Coordinates of C-alpha atoms in Angstrom, one line a residue:
Chain A
M1 CA -6.4 -50.6 -18.7
S2 CA -3.0 -50.5 -17.1
A3 CA -0.7 -53.1 -15.8
L4 CA -0.3 -51.2 -12.6
S5 CA -2.1 -52.1 -9.4
P6 CA -5.7 -51.0 -9.0
A7 CA -4.8 -48.8 -6.1
I8 CA -2.7 -46.6 -8.4
D9 CA -5.5 -46.5 -11.0
R10 CA -7.9 -45.4 -8.3
F11 CA -5.5 -42.7 -7.2
E12 CA -5.2 -41.4 -10.8
T13 CA -9.0 -41.2 -11.3
D14 CA -9.5 -39.5 -7.9
Y15 CA -6.7 -37.1 -8.5
A16 CA -8.2 -36.2 -11.9
A17 CA -11.6 -35.6 -10.3
A18 CA -10.1 -33.4 -7.6
R19 CA -8.2 -31.4 -10.3
R20 CA -11.4 -31.0 -12.3
S21 CA -13.4 -29.8 -9.3
A22 CA -10.7 -27.3 -8.3
R23 CA -10.6 -26.0 -11.8
R24 CA -14.4 -25.6 -11.7
V25 CA -14.2 -23.6 -8.5
N26 CA -11.5 -21.4 -9.9
V27 CA -13.4 -20.6 -13.1
V28 CA -16.6 -19.9 -11.2
S29 CA -14.9 -17.6 -8.6
T30 CA -12.9 -15.8 -11.3
A31 CA -16.1 -15.2 -13.2
L32 CA -17.9 -13.9 -10.1
F33 CA -15.1 -11.7 -9.2
S34 CA -14.9 -10.2 -12.7
I35 CA -18.7 -9.5 -12.6
C36 CA -18.3 -7.8 -9.2
F37 CA -15.3 -5.9 -10.5
L38 CA -17.0 -4.6 -13.6
A39 CA -20.2 -3.7 -11.7
A40 CA -18.2 -1.8 -9.1
A41 CA -16.1 -0.1 -11.8
W42 CA -19.3 0.9 -13.6
M43 CA -21.1 2.2 -10.5
G44 CA -18.0 4.0 -9.2
G45 CA -17.6 5.9 -12.4
F46 CA -14.3 4.3 -13.1
L47 CA -14.9 3.8 -16.8
D48 CA -16.3 7.3 -17.3
M49 CA -15.0 9.4 -20.1
T50 CA -14.7 13.2 -20.1
E51 CA -14.3 16.0 -22.5
V52 CA -10.9 17.7 -22.4
T53 CA -9.7 20.8 -24.3
L54 CA -6.2 20.2 -25.5
A55 CA -3.5 22.9 -25.7
T56 CA -4.3 23.1 -29.4
G57 CA -7.8 24.1 -28.6
E58 CA -9.1 20.8 -29.9
R59 CA -11.8 19.0 -27.7
V60 CA -11.3 15.3 -27.3
S61 CA -12.9 12.6 -25.2
M62 CA -10.6 11.1 -22.7
W63 CA -10.6 8.6 -19.9
K64 CA -11.5 10.5 -16.7
I65 CA -8.6 9.3 -14.6
W66 CA -6.1 10.0 -17.3
A67 CA -7.5 13.5 -17.7
G68 CA -7.4 14.2 -13.9
L69 CA -3.9 13.1 -13.3
P70 CA -2.2 16.3 -14.6
R71 CA -4.7 18.4 -12.5
L72 CA -3.7 16.3 -9.5
G73 CA 0.0 17.0 -10.1
E74 CA -0.8 20.7 -10.5
Y75 CA -2.7 20.8 -7.3
L76 CA 0.0 19.0 -5.3
H77 CA 2.6 21.3 -6.8
K78 CA 0.7 24.4 -5.7
T79 CA 0.7 23.2 -2.0
L80 CA 4.5 23.3 -2.0
P81 CA 5.8 26.5 -0.6
V82 CA 8.5 28.6 -2.3
L83 CA 11.6 28.4 -0.1
H84 CA 14.9 30.1 -0.9
W85 CA 18.0 29.4 1.1
E86 CA 18.9 33.1 1.5
T87 CA 15.5 34.1 2.9
L88 CA 14.7 30.8 4.6
G89 CA 13.5 32.4 7.8
A90 CA 11.1 34.8 6.2
D91 CA 9.8 32.1 3.8
L92 CA 9.2 29.7 6.6
G93 CA 7.5 32.6 8.5
S94 CA 5.1 33.2 5.6
W95 CA 4.5 29.5 5.1
F96 CA 3.4 29.1 8.7
W97 CA 1.9 32.6 8.9
R98 CA -1.0 31.6 11.1
W99 CA 1.0 29.5 13.4
K100 CA -0.5 31.1 16.5
V101 CA -4.0 30.2 15.5
W102 CA -2.9 26.7 14.4
L103 CA -1.0 26.0 17.6
R104 CA -4.1 26.9 19.6
L105 CA -6.3 24.7 17.4
L106 CA -3.7 21.9 17.6
V107 CA -4.0 22.0 21.4
E108 CA -7.8 22.0 21.0
T109 CA -7.6 19.0 18.7
I110 CA -5.5 17.1 21.2
L111 CA -7.8 18.1 24.1
I112 CA -10.8 16.9 22.1
A113 CA -9.1 13.6 21.6
Y114 CA -8.3 13.4 25.3
M115 CA -11.8 14.2 26.5
A116 CA -13.3 11.8 23.9
T117 CA -10.9 9.0 25.0
L118 CA -12.0 9.7 28.6
L119 CA -15.6 9.4 27.7
G120 CA -14.9 6.3 25.7
I121 CA -13.0 4.7 28.6
V122 CA -15.8 5.3 31.1
G123 CA -18.6 4.2 28.8
A124 CA -16.7 1.2 27.4
F125 CA -15.5 0.1 30.9
L126 CA -19.0 0.1 32.3
L127 CA -20.6 -1.6 29.3
S128 CA -17.9 -4.2 28.7
F129 CA -18.9 -6.3 31.7
P130 CA -22.5 -6.9 30.6
A131 CA -21.2 -7.3 27.1
S132 CA -18.9 -10.2 27.8
R133 CA -20.3 -13.7 27.5
N134 CA -18.7 -15.0 30.7
L135 CA -20.0 -12.1 32.9
A136 CA -23.3 -11.0 31.6
P137 CA -26.2 -11.7 34.1
N138 CA -28.4 -13.0 31.3
A139 CA -28.7 -13.3 27.5
V140 CA -31.0 -10.3 27.1
V141 CA -28.6 -7.9 28.8
L142 CA -25.7 -9.4 26.9
N143 CA -27.4 -9.0 23.5
L144 CA -28.8 -5.6 24.2
T145 CA -25.3 -4.2 25.3
R146 CA -23.6 -5.8 22.4
R147 CA -26.0 -4.4 19.8
Y148 CA -25.8 -1.0 21.4
L149 CA -22.0 -1.0 21.2
E150 CA -22.1 -2.3 17.6
I151 CA -24.4 0.6 16.6
L152 CA -22.1 3.1 18.4
R153 CA -19.1 1.9 16.4
T154 CA -20.7 1.2 13.0
V155 CA -22.0 4.8 12.7
P156 CA -18.9 6.7 11.8
D157 CA -17.7 9.5 14.1
L158 CA -18.3 12.1 11.4
V159 CA -21.9 11.2 11.2
W160 CA -22.2 11.4 15.0
A161 CA -20.5 14.8 14.7
L162 CA -23.2 16.0 12.2
I163 CA -25.9 14.9 14.6
F164 CA -24.2 16.5 17.7
V165 CA -23.4 19.7 15.9
F166 CA -27.2 20.1 15.5
C167 CA -27.8 19.2 19.2
F168 CA -25.0 21.0 21.0
G169 CA -24.1 23.7 18.5
V170 CA -20.9 24.3 16.6
G171 CA -17.7 23.7 18.6
P172 CA -15.5 21.2 20.3
L173 CA -18.2 19.8 22.6
A174 CA -19.9 18.2 19.6
G175 CA -16.6 16.8 18.5
V176 CA -15.9 15.3 22.0
L177 CA -19.3 13.6 22.1
A178 CA -19.0 12.3 18.6
I179 CA -15.6 10.8 18.9
G180 CA -16.4 9.7 22.4
F181 CA -19.5 7.8 21.2
H182 CA -17.5 6.1 18.5
A183 CA -14.7 5.3 20.9
T184 CA -17.1 3.8 23.4
G185 CA -18.3 1.3 20.7
A186 CA -14.8 0.4 19.6
L187 CA -13.2 0.2 23.0
G188 CA -16.3 -1.7 24.4
K189 CA -15.7 -4.5 22.0
L190 CA -12.0 -4.7 22.8
Y191 CA -12.5 -4.5 26.6
S192 CA -15.2 -7.2 26.5
E193 CA -12.9 -9.5 24.5
A194 CA -10.3 -9.0 27.2
N195 CA -12.8 -9.9 29.8
E196 CA -13.8 -13.0 28.0
N197 CA -10.2 -14.1 27.8
A198 CA -9.7 -13.6 31.5
D199 CA -9.1 -16.6 33.8
M200 CA -12.4 -17.5 35.5
R201 CA -10.9 -19.3 38.4
P202 CA -10.5 -16.2 40.7
V203 CA -14.1 -15.3 39.8
E204 CA -15.3 -18.8 40.9
G205 CA -13.3 -18.4 44.1
I206 CA -15.0 -15.2 44.9
R207 CA -18.4 -16.6 44.1
A208 CA -17.7 -19.6 46.3
S209 CA -16.9 -17.4 49.2
G210 CA -20.1 -15.5 48.8
G211 CA -19.1 -12.4 46.7
S212 CA -21.7 -10.6 44.7
W213 CA -21.6 -10.1 40.9
F214 CA -20.0 -6.7 41.6
D215 CA -17.3 -8.3 43.9
Q216 CA -16.6 -11.0 41.3
V217 CA -16.0 -8.4 38.6
R218 CA -14.1 -5.9 40.8
Y219 CA -11.7 -8.4 42.4
G220 CA -11.8 -11.3 40.0
I221 CA -11.7 -9.7 36.5
V222 CA -10.6 -6.1 36.7
P223 CA -7.1 -6.8 38.1
Q224 CA -6.5 -9.3 35.3
V225 CA -7.6 -7.1 32.4
I226 CA -6.2 -3.7 33.4
P227 CA -3.0 -4.0 31.5
N228 CA -4.8 -5.0 28.3
I229 CA -7.3 -2.2 28.8
I230 CA -4.6 0.4 29.2
S231 CA -2.8 -0.8 26.1
Y232 CA -6.0 -0.6 24.0
T233 CA -6.8 2.8 25.3
V234 CA -3.5 4.3 24.5
L235 CA -3.8 3.0 20.9
R236 CA -7.3 4.4 20.8
F237 CA -6.0 7.8 21.9
E238 CA -3.8 8.0 18.8
I239 CA -6.7 7.1 16.5
N240 CA -8.8 9.8 18.3
V241 CA -6.2 12.4 17.6
R242 CA -6.4 11.7 13.9
S243 CA -10.2 11.7 14.0
S244 CA -10.4 15.0 15.9
S245 CA -8.0 16.6 13.4
I246 CA -10.7 16.2 10.7
I247 CA -13.9 16.4 12.7
G248 CA -13.8 20.2 12.2
F249 CA -15.1 19.7 8.7
V250 CA -18.6 19.5 9.9
G251 CA -18.0 22.2 12.5
A252 CA -17.0 20.1 15.5
G253 CA -13.9 22.0 16.5
G254 CA -10.1 21.4 16.1
L255 CA -7.8 21.8 13.1
G256 CA -10.3 20.4 10.5
Q257 CA -12.1 23.7 10.3
E258 CA -8.9 25.4 9.2
I259 CA -8.3 22.7 6.6
R260 CA -11.7 23.4 5.2
V261 CA -11.3 27.1 5.2
S262 CA -7.9 27.0 3.4
M263 CA -9.3 24.6 0.8
S264 CA -12.2 26.8 0.0
L265 CA -10.1 30.0 0.0
Q266 CA -7.5 28.1 -2.1
E267 CA -4.7 28.9 0.3
Y268 CA -2.7 26.0 -1.0
T269 CA 0.5 26.3 1.0
D270 CA -1.5 26.4 4.2
L271 CA -2.7 22.9 3.4
S272 CA 0.9 21.5 3.4
A273 CA 1.7 23.5 6.6
L274 CA -1.4 22.1 8.4
F275 CA -0.6 18.6 7.2
L276 CA 3.0 18.9 8.5
I277 CA 1.6 20.1 11.9
I278 CA -0.8 17.2 12.2
F279 CA 1.8 14.7 11.0
A280 CA 4.4 16.0 13.6
A281 CA 1.8 15.9 16.4
V282 CA 0.8 12.3 15.5
I283 CA 4.4 11.2 15.4
V284 CA 5.1 12.7 18.8
I285 CA 2.0 11.1 20.3
D286 CA 2.8 7.8 18.6
T287 CA 6.3 7.8 20.1
V288 CA 5.2 8.9 23.6
S289 CA 2.3 6.5 23.8
E290 CA 4.5 3.6 22.6
K291 CA 6.9 4.3 25.4
M292 CA 4.1 4.6 27.9
R293 CA 2.5 1.3 26.7
H294 CA 5.8 -0.6 27.1
R295 CA 6.3 0.9 30.5
I296 CA 2.9 -0.1 31.7
I297 CA 3.1 -3.5 30.3
G298 CA 6.6 -3.9 31.8
L299 CA 5.4 -2.7 35.2
T300 CA 2.6 -5.2 35.5
G301 CA 4.6 -7.9 33.7
K302 CA 1.8 -8.7 31.3
G303 CA 1.9 -8.3 27.6
V304 CA -1.0 -8.0 25.2
Chain B
M1 CA -6.0 -6.6 65.5
S2 CA -4.4 -10.0 66.1
P3 CA -0.9 -10.3 67.5
D4 CA 0.2 -12.1 64.4
L5 CA -0.7 -9.2 62.3
H6 CA 1.1 -6.8 64.6
R7 CA 4.2 -8.9 64.4
A8 CA 4.1 -9.1 60.6
K9 CA 3.6 -5.4 60.4
S10 CA 6.6 -4.7 62.5
L11 CA 8.7 -7.1 60.5
V12 CA 7.8 -5.9 57.0
P13 CA 6.3 -2.4 57.3
A14 CA 6.6 -1.8 53.5
A15 CA 4.0 -4.5 52.7
F16 CA 1.4 -2.7 54.8
E17 CA 1.6 0.8 53.5
T18 CA 2.5 2.5 50.3
S19 CA 5.7 4.5 50.3
L20 CA 5.6 8.3 50.5
R21 CA 7.0 8.6 47.0
T22 CA 4.3 6.4 45.5
R23 CA 1.7 8.2 47.3
M24 CA 3.0 11.6 46.1
V25 CA 3.3 10.4 42.5
R26 CA -0.3 9.0 42.7
M27 CA -1.6 12.3 44.2
A28 CA 0.2 14.4 41.6
S29 CA -1.2 12.3 38.7
W30 CA -4.7 12.5 40.1
T31 CA -4.4 16.2 40.6
A32 CA -3.0 16.7 37.1
F33 CA -5.8 14.5 35.6
V34 CA -8.6 16.4 37.5
L35 CA -7.1 19.8 36.6
L36 CA -6.7 19.0 32.9
T37 CA -10.2 17.6 32.7
A38 CA -11.7 20.6 34.5
W39 CA -9.8 22.9 32.2
C40 CA -11.0 21.1 29.1
L41 CA -14.6 21.3 30.4
W42 CA -14.2 25.0 31.0
A43 CA -12.4 25.6 27.6
F44 CA -15.1 23.7 25.7
G45 CA -17.8 25.7 27.4
V46 CA -19.5 22.6 29.0
S47 CA -22.2 23.6 31.4
P48 CA -25.0 21.5 32.9
A49 CA -27.5 23.8 31.2
R50 CA -25.9 23.4 27.8
L51 CA -25.6 19.6 28.3
A52 CA -29.2 19.3 29.4
E53 CA -30.4 21.4 26.4
G54 CA -28.3 19.4 24.0
A55 CA -29.5 16.1 25.5
L56 CA -33.1 17.2 25.2
R57 CA -32.5 18.1 21.5
F58 CA -30.8 14.8 21.0
G59 CA -33.7 13.0 22.6
N60 CA -36.0 14.8 20.3
V61 CA -34.0 13.8 17.3
V62 CA -33.8 10.2 18.4
S63 CA -37.5 10.1 18.9
F64 CA -37.8 10.5 15.1
M65 CA -36.1 7.1 14.8
F66 CA -39.5 5.4 15.5
P67 CA -41.3 4.6 13.5
P68 CA -38.6 4.7 10.8
H69 CA -39.4 6.7 7.7
I70 CA -40.3 4.4 4.7
W71 CA -40.0 6.0 1.3
T72 CA -43.1 5.4 -0.8
S73 CA -41.9 6.0 -4.3
W74 CA -39.6 3.8 -6.2
A75 CA -37.5 6.8 -7.3
E76 CA -36.6 7.7 -3.7
W77 CA -35.7 4.1 -2.9
Q78 CA -33.7 3.9 -6.1
E79 CA -31.7 7.0 -5.0
I80 CA -30.9 5.5 -1.6
L81 CA -30.1 2.0 -2.9
K82 CA -27.9 3.6 -5.6
G83 CA -26.0 5.4 -2.8
L84 CA -25.5 2.3 -0.8
G85 CA -24.4 0.4 -3.9
E86 CA -22.0 3.2 -4.7
T87 CA -20.5 3.0 -1.2
V88 CA -19.9 -0.7 -1.5
A89 CA -18.6 -0.4 -5.0
M90 CA -16.2 2.3 -3.9
A91 CA -14.9 0.1 -1.0
F92 CA -14.6 -2.9 -3.4
M93 CA -12.8 -1.0 -6.2
G94 CA -10.6 0.9 -3.7
T95 CA -9.6 -2.3 -1.9
V96 CA -8.9 -4.2 -5.1
L97 CA -6.9 -1.4 -6.7
G98 CA -5.0 -0.8 -3.5
A99 CA -4.1 -4.5 -3.2
V100 CA -3.0 -4.7 -6.8
V101 CA -0.6 -1.8 -6.4
A102 CA 0.5 -2.8 -2.9
F103 CA 1.3 -6.5 -3.8
P104 CA 4.5 -5.9 -5.8
L105 CA 5.6 -3.1 -3.4
A106 CA 5.2 -5.4 -0.4
F107 CA 8.0 -7.6 -1.8
L108 CA 10.3 -4.5 -1.9
G109 CA 9.5 -3.8 1.7
A110 CA 10.0 -7.4 3.0
R111 CA 13.3 -8.2 4.8
N112 CA 13.6 -11.7 3.5
I113 CA 13.1 -10.7 -0.2
M114 CA 14.9 -7.3 -0.3
P115 CA 18.3 -7.5 1.4
S116 CA 19.3 -3.9 0.8
T117 CA 18.5 -2.2 4.1
W118 CA 18.4 1.5 3.0
F119 CA 16.2 0.7 0.0
R120 CA 13.8 -1.3 2.1
L121 CA 13.6 1.3 4.8
T122 CA 13.0 4.1 2.2
I123 CA 10.1 2.0 0.8
R124 CA 8.7 1.4 4.3
R125 CA 8.8 5.2 5.2
G126 CA 6.9 5.7 1.9
F127 CA 4.1 3.4 3.1
D128 CA 4.0 5.3 6.4
A129 CA 3.6 8.6 4.7
L130 CA 0.7 7.3 2.6
R131 CA -1.0 6.0 5.8
A132 CA -0.4 9.3 7.6
V133 CA -2.7 11.2 5.2
E134 CA -6.4 10.9 6.3
Q135 CA -8.7 9.3 3.8
L136 CA -11.0 12.3 4.0
I137 CA -8.2 14.7 3.1
L138 CA -7.2 12.4 0.2
A139 CA -10.8 12.5 -1.0
L140 CA -10.9 16.3 -0.9
I141 CA -7.7 16.4 -3.0
F142 CA -9.0 13.9 -5.5
I143 CA -12.3 15.8 -5.8
R144 CA -10.3 18.8 -7.0
A145 CA -8.6 16.7 -9.6
F146 CA -11.3 14.3 -10.7
G147 CA -14.5 16.1 -9.8
L148 CA -17.3 15.3 -7.4
G149 CA -18.4 11.7 -7.4
P150 CA -17.4 8.1 -6.5
L151 CA -14.3 8.2 -8.6
A152 CA -12.6 10.5 -6.1
G153 CA -13.7 8.2 -3.3
I154 CA -12.3 5.1 -5.0
L155 CA -8.9 6.7 -5.5
A156 CA -8.8 8.0 -1.9
I157 CA -9.5 4.5 -0.6
A158 CA -7.1 3.0 -3.0
V159 CA -4.2 5.3 -2.2
S160 CA -4.5 5.0 1.6
E161 CA -5.0 1.2 1.2
V162 CA -1.7 1.0 -0.7
G163 CA 0.0 2.3 2.5
T164 CA -1.8 -0.1 4.8
F165 CA -1.7 -3.1 2.5
S166 CA 2.0 -2.9 1.6
K167 CA 2.9 -2.8 5.3
L168 CA 0.6 -5.7 6.2
F169 CA 1.6 -7.7 3.2
S170 CA 5.3 -7.3 3.8
E171 CA 4.8 -8.4 7.3
A172 CA 2.9 -11.5 6.0
I173 CA 5.8 -12.2 3.6
E174 CA 8.4 -11.8 6.4
N175 CA 6.5 -14.2 8.6
T176 CA 6.9 -17.1 6.1
S177 CA 9.1 -20.0 6.8
K178 CA 12.5 -20.1 5.2
K179 CA 12.7 -23.8 4.8
P180 CA 10.8 -24.1 1.5
V181 CA 12.9 -21.2 0.2
D182 CA 16.1 -23.1 1.0
G183 CA 14.7 -26.2 -0.6
L184 CA 13.9 -24.4 -3.8
K185 CA 17.3 -22.7 -3.9
A186 CA 19.0 -26.0 -3.3
S187 CA 17.2 -27.6 -6.3
G188 CA 18.4 -24.7 -8.5
G189 CA 15.4 -22.3 -8.5
G190 CA 15.9 -18.7 -9.4
S191 CA 14.7 -15.8 -7.3
M192 CA 11.4 -15.4 -9.1
Q193 CA 10.7 -19.2 -8.8
T194 CA 11.5 -19.0 -5.1
I195 CA 9.0 -16.3 -4.6
R196 CA 6.4 -18.0 -6.7
F197 CA 6.7 -21.5 -5.3
A198 CA 8.1 -21.1 -1.8
V199 CA 7.0 -17.7 -0.4
L200 CA 3.6 -17.1 -2.1
P201 CA 1.9 -20.3 -1.1
Q202 CA 2.6 -19.5 2.5
A203 CA 1.7 -15.8 2.3
L204 CA -1.3 -15.8 0.0
P205 CA -3.9 -17.1 2.5
V206 CA -2.8 -14.4 5.0
I207 CA -2.8 -11.8 2.3
L208 CA -6.4 -12.7 1.2
S209 CA -7.6 -12.6 4.8
I210 CA -6.0 -9.1 5.2
I211 CA -7.8 -8.0 2.0
L212 CA -11.1 -9.2 3.2
Y213 CA -10.7 -7.5 6.6
N214 CA -9.9 -4.2 4.9
F215 CA -12.8 -4.5 2.5
E216 CA -15.0 -4.6 5.6
S217 CA -13.3 -1.7 7.2
N218 CA -13.4 0.3 4.0
T219 CA -17.2 -0.2 3.7
R220 CA -17.4 1.3 7.2
S221 CA -15.1 4.2 6.5
G222 CA -16.3 4.7 3.0
T223 CA -19.8 5.7 4.2
I224 CA -18.4 9.1 5.3
L225 CA -16.5 10.0 2.1
G226 CA -19.8 11.3 0.6
I227 CA -20.1 13.9 3.3
V228 CA -17.3 15.9 1.5
G229 CA -18.7 15.0 -1.9
A230 CA -16.8 11.8 -2.8
G231 CA -19.9 9.8 -3.7
G232 CA -21.8 7.1 -1.9
I233 CA -24.5 7.1 0.8
G234 CA -22.6 9.7 2.9
F235 CA -23.7 12.5 0.6
L236 CA -27.4 11.5 0.9
L237 CA -27.1 11.3 4.7
A238 CA -25.3 14.6 5.1
D239 CA -27.9 16.1 2.8
R240 CA -30.8 14.8 5.0
I241 CA -29.2 16.0 8.2
S242 CA -28.5 19.5 7.0
A243 CA -32.1 19.7 5.8
Y244 CA -33.2 18.5 9.3
R245 CA -35.0 15.6 7.7
W246 CA -34.2 13.4 10.7
P247 CA -36.7 10.5 10.1
E248 CA -35.1 9.9 6.7
A249 CA -31.6 10.4 8.2
W250 CA -32.2 7.7 10.8
T251 CA -33.5 5.3 8.2
I252 CA -30.4 5.8 6.1
I253 CA -28.3 5.2 9.2
F254 CA -30.2 1.9 9.8
L255 CA -29.6 0.9 6.2
I256 CA -25.8 1.7 6.5
I257 CA -25.6 -0.5 9.6
L258 CA -27.5 -3.3 7.8
T259 CA -25.2 -3.1 4.8
V260 CA -22.1 -3.2 7.0
Y261 CA -23.6 -6.2 8.8
L262 CA -24.2 -8.0 5.5
I263 CA -20.7 -7.3 4.3
D264 CA -19.3 -8.5 7.6
G265 CA -21.1 -11.8 7.4
F266 CA -20.3 -12.2 3.7
S267 CA -16.6 -11.6 4.1
G268 CA -16.5 -13.8 7.2
F269 CA -18.0 -16.6 5.2
L270 CA -15.5 -16.1 2.4
R271 CA -12.6 -16.0 4.8
K272 CA -13.6 -19.3 6.2
R273 CA -14.0 -20.8 2.8
I274 CA -10.6 -19.6 1.6
I275 CA -8.5 -20.1 4.7
G276 CA -10.5 -23.0 6.1
G277 CA -11.3 -22.9 9.8
E278 CA -8.9 -20.9 11.8
T279 CA -8.6 -17.3 10.8
R280 CA -5.8 -15.1 11.9
K281 CA -6.6 -11.7 13.3
T282 CA -4.4 -9.2 11.5
K283 CA -5.8 -6.0 13.0

């Protein structure tokens, strides 16, 4: 059909076939995505309409999101405090009127995060060795520990909190255990990955000179993974501070309780004050922990 | 002790003992640690009796796990499955909407696209502020505006994802190679063409992989939005727990874990198909 060499002809037909199959994949995946999107939009109430009364008293049907936007603006506007330059001190005073209670709760929030991180470190450190492929004594132990850690981290900390509030009563203890459980699962995974990436030659050396499993882990693995472990843990502490600030919603201590109360009492400006307090605390912890992490990594000369 | 060791010890004493300063610092840190922990235990009212009592109750509650409760009527199953579906739908819609909004914003926050430093940094701080608000708090705010139900959950996930996505996307865009860009510019391409044909082909696989990872994590975190009333399985779970219907609560927890597993596997499969082999960890 053409005067060109058969090789070029073959290329043309192959190229056309490749284009056709790529187009087919594109059409099918776009169709699948659209179906998923529409199904999700329908299930999520995204397409719902709602009845709205206009300023003229007329009732019209409106897209739900469109109708909610003005209410959202109104709500956010209400959380802004009224501040005047002349009476700034007094205005700030009335904005942060419960600062003594909030400060105490902020300390409680941070302490919950601290204790939960501690719990997470201990649990995850002990479980990470049987959960790493290169150290587990046998496949049964490996799989059991891994599944256990997976369950711990798949169940959200708020659900653990609901369960522990029932078991241990309302208060920070339930929060510590809830976040601690979740942190054990999350840290356990990271620690065991660090163990798996460790160099096995020191371990073999210890085994060759007659060291037990415990000796192999203690002197072969732990010194290698400590910098990684510390770095992961410091990051986890930050996450735990955020979690413990909302865990009070279900009665597990910390600032969350206060957020809930001011929401139900419609103390709007309290919300912005609480948000600022948590935001400031998280920024401070972020900065300090980043410094600490760099220092620790610098000291041991090993980065993550 | 061998004479060699004695000689070595007298030559380099520092190698055989820790200095006083190090020992002091170590002791002070341990004391501080123990004191702080003890104080926490005291302040939180932890006592062996309370722990034992709680553990006993927890053991009781866990014993309801076996055998798991199986609902007998289709209506009950339908309620649970609808809740699970709603959670996945919320995560899906929230992730897609967040990605759609974050995509153009990411270019404004990328150093190699947006040369103006102050503008870029303002945009970046905006992303940070969005990420600073907890998803649960966003959900509570949206419930006030849009009413109870999954819509509030979708918007909460979407808004917090805008913050996360635009940061991660701009990093993906910044990590692209500059060579194709130079080539396009040299052959006379405009800035839109440069982005379309030089930057996007490099960044898109990374961006898709980020989206899939976050879809997974949103399915996990979306399960709790229902606890405050923002739709999904969380509401059913909180409802069962507050009514002390533990066998049902445990079955719901099982189902949540199963769903998260399935989503994990599915998105892992998709990621492999889209990116082909090696996947980059972004989180």
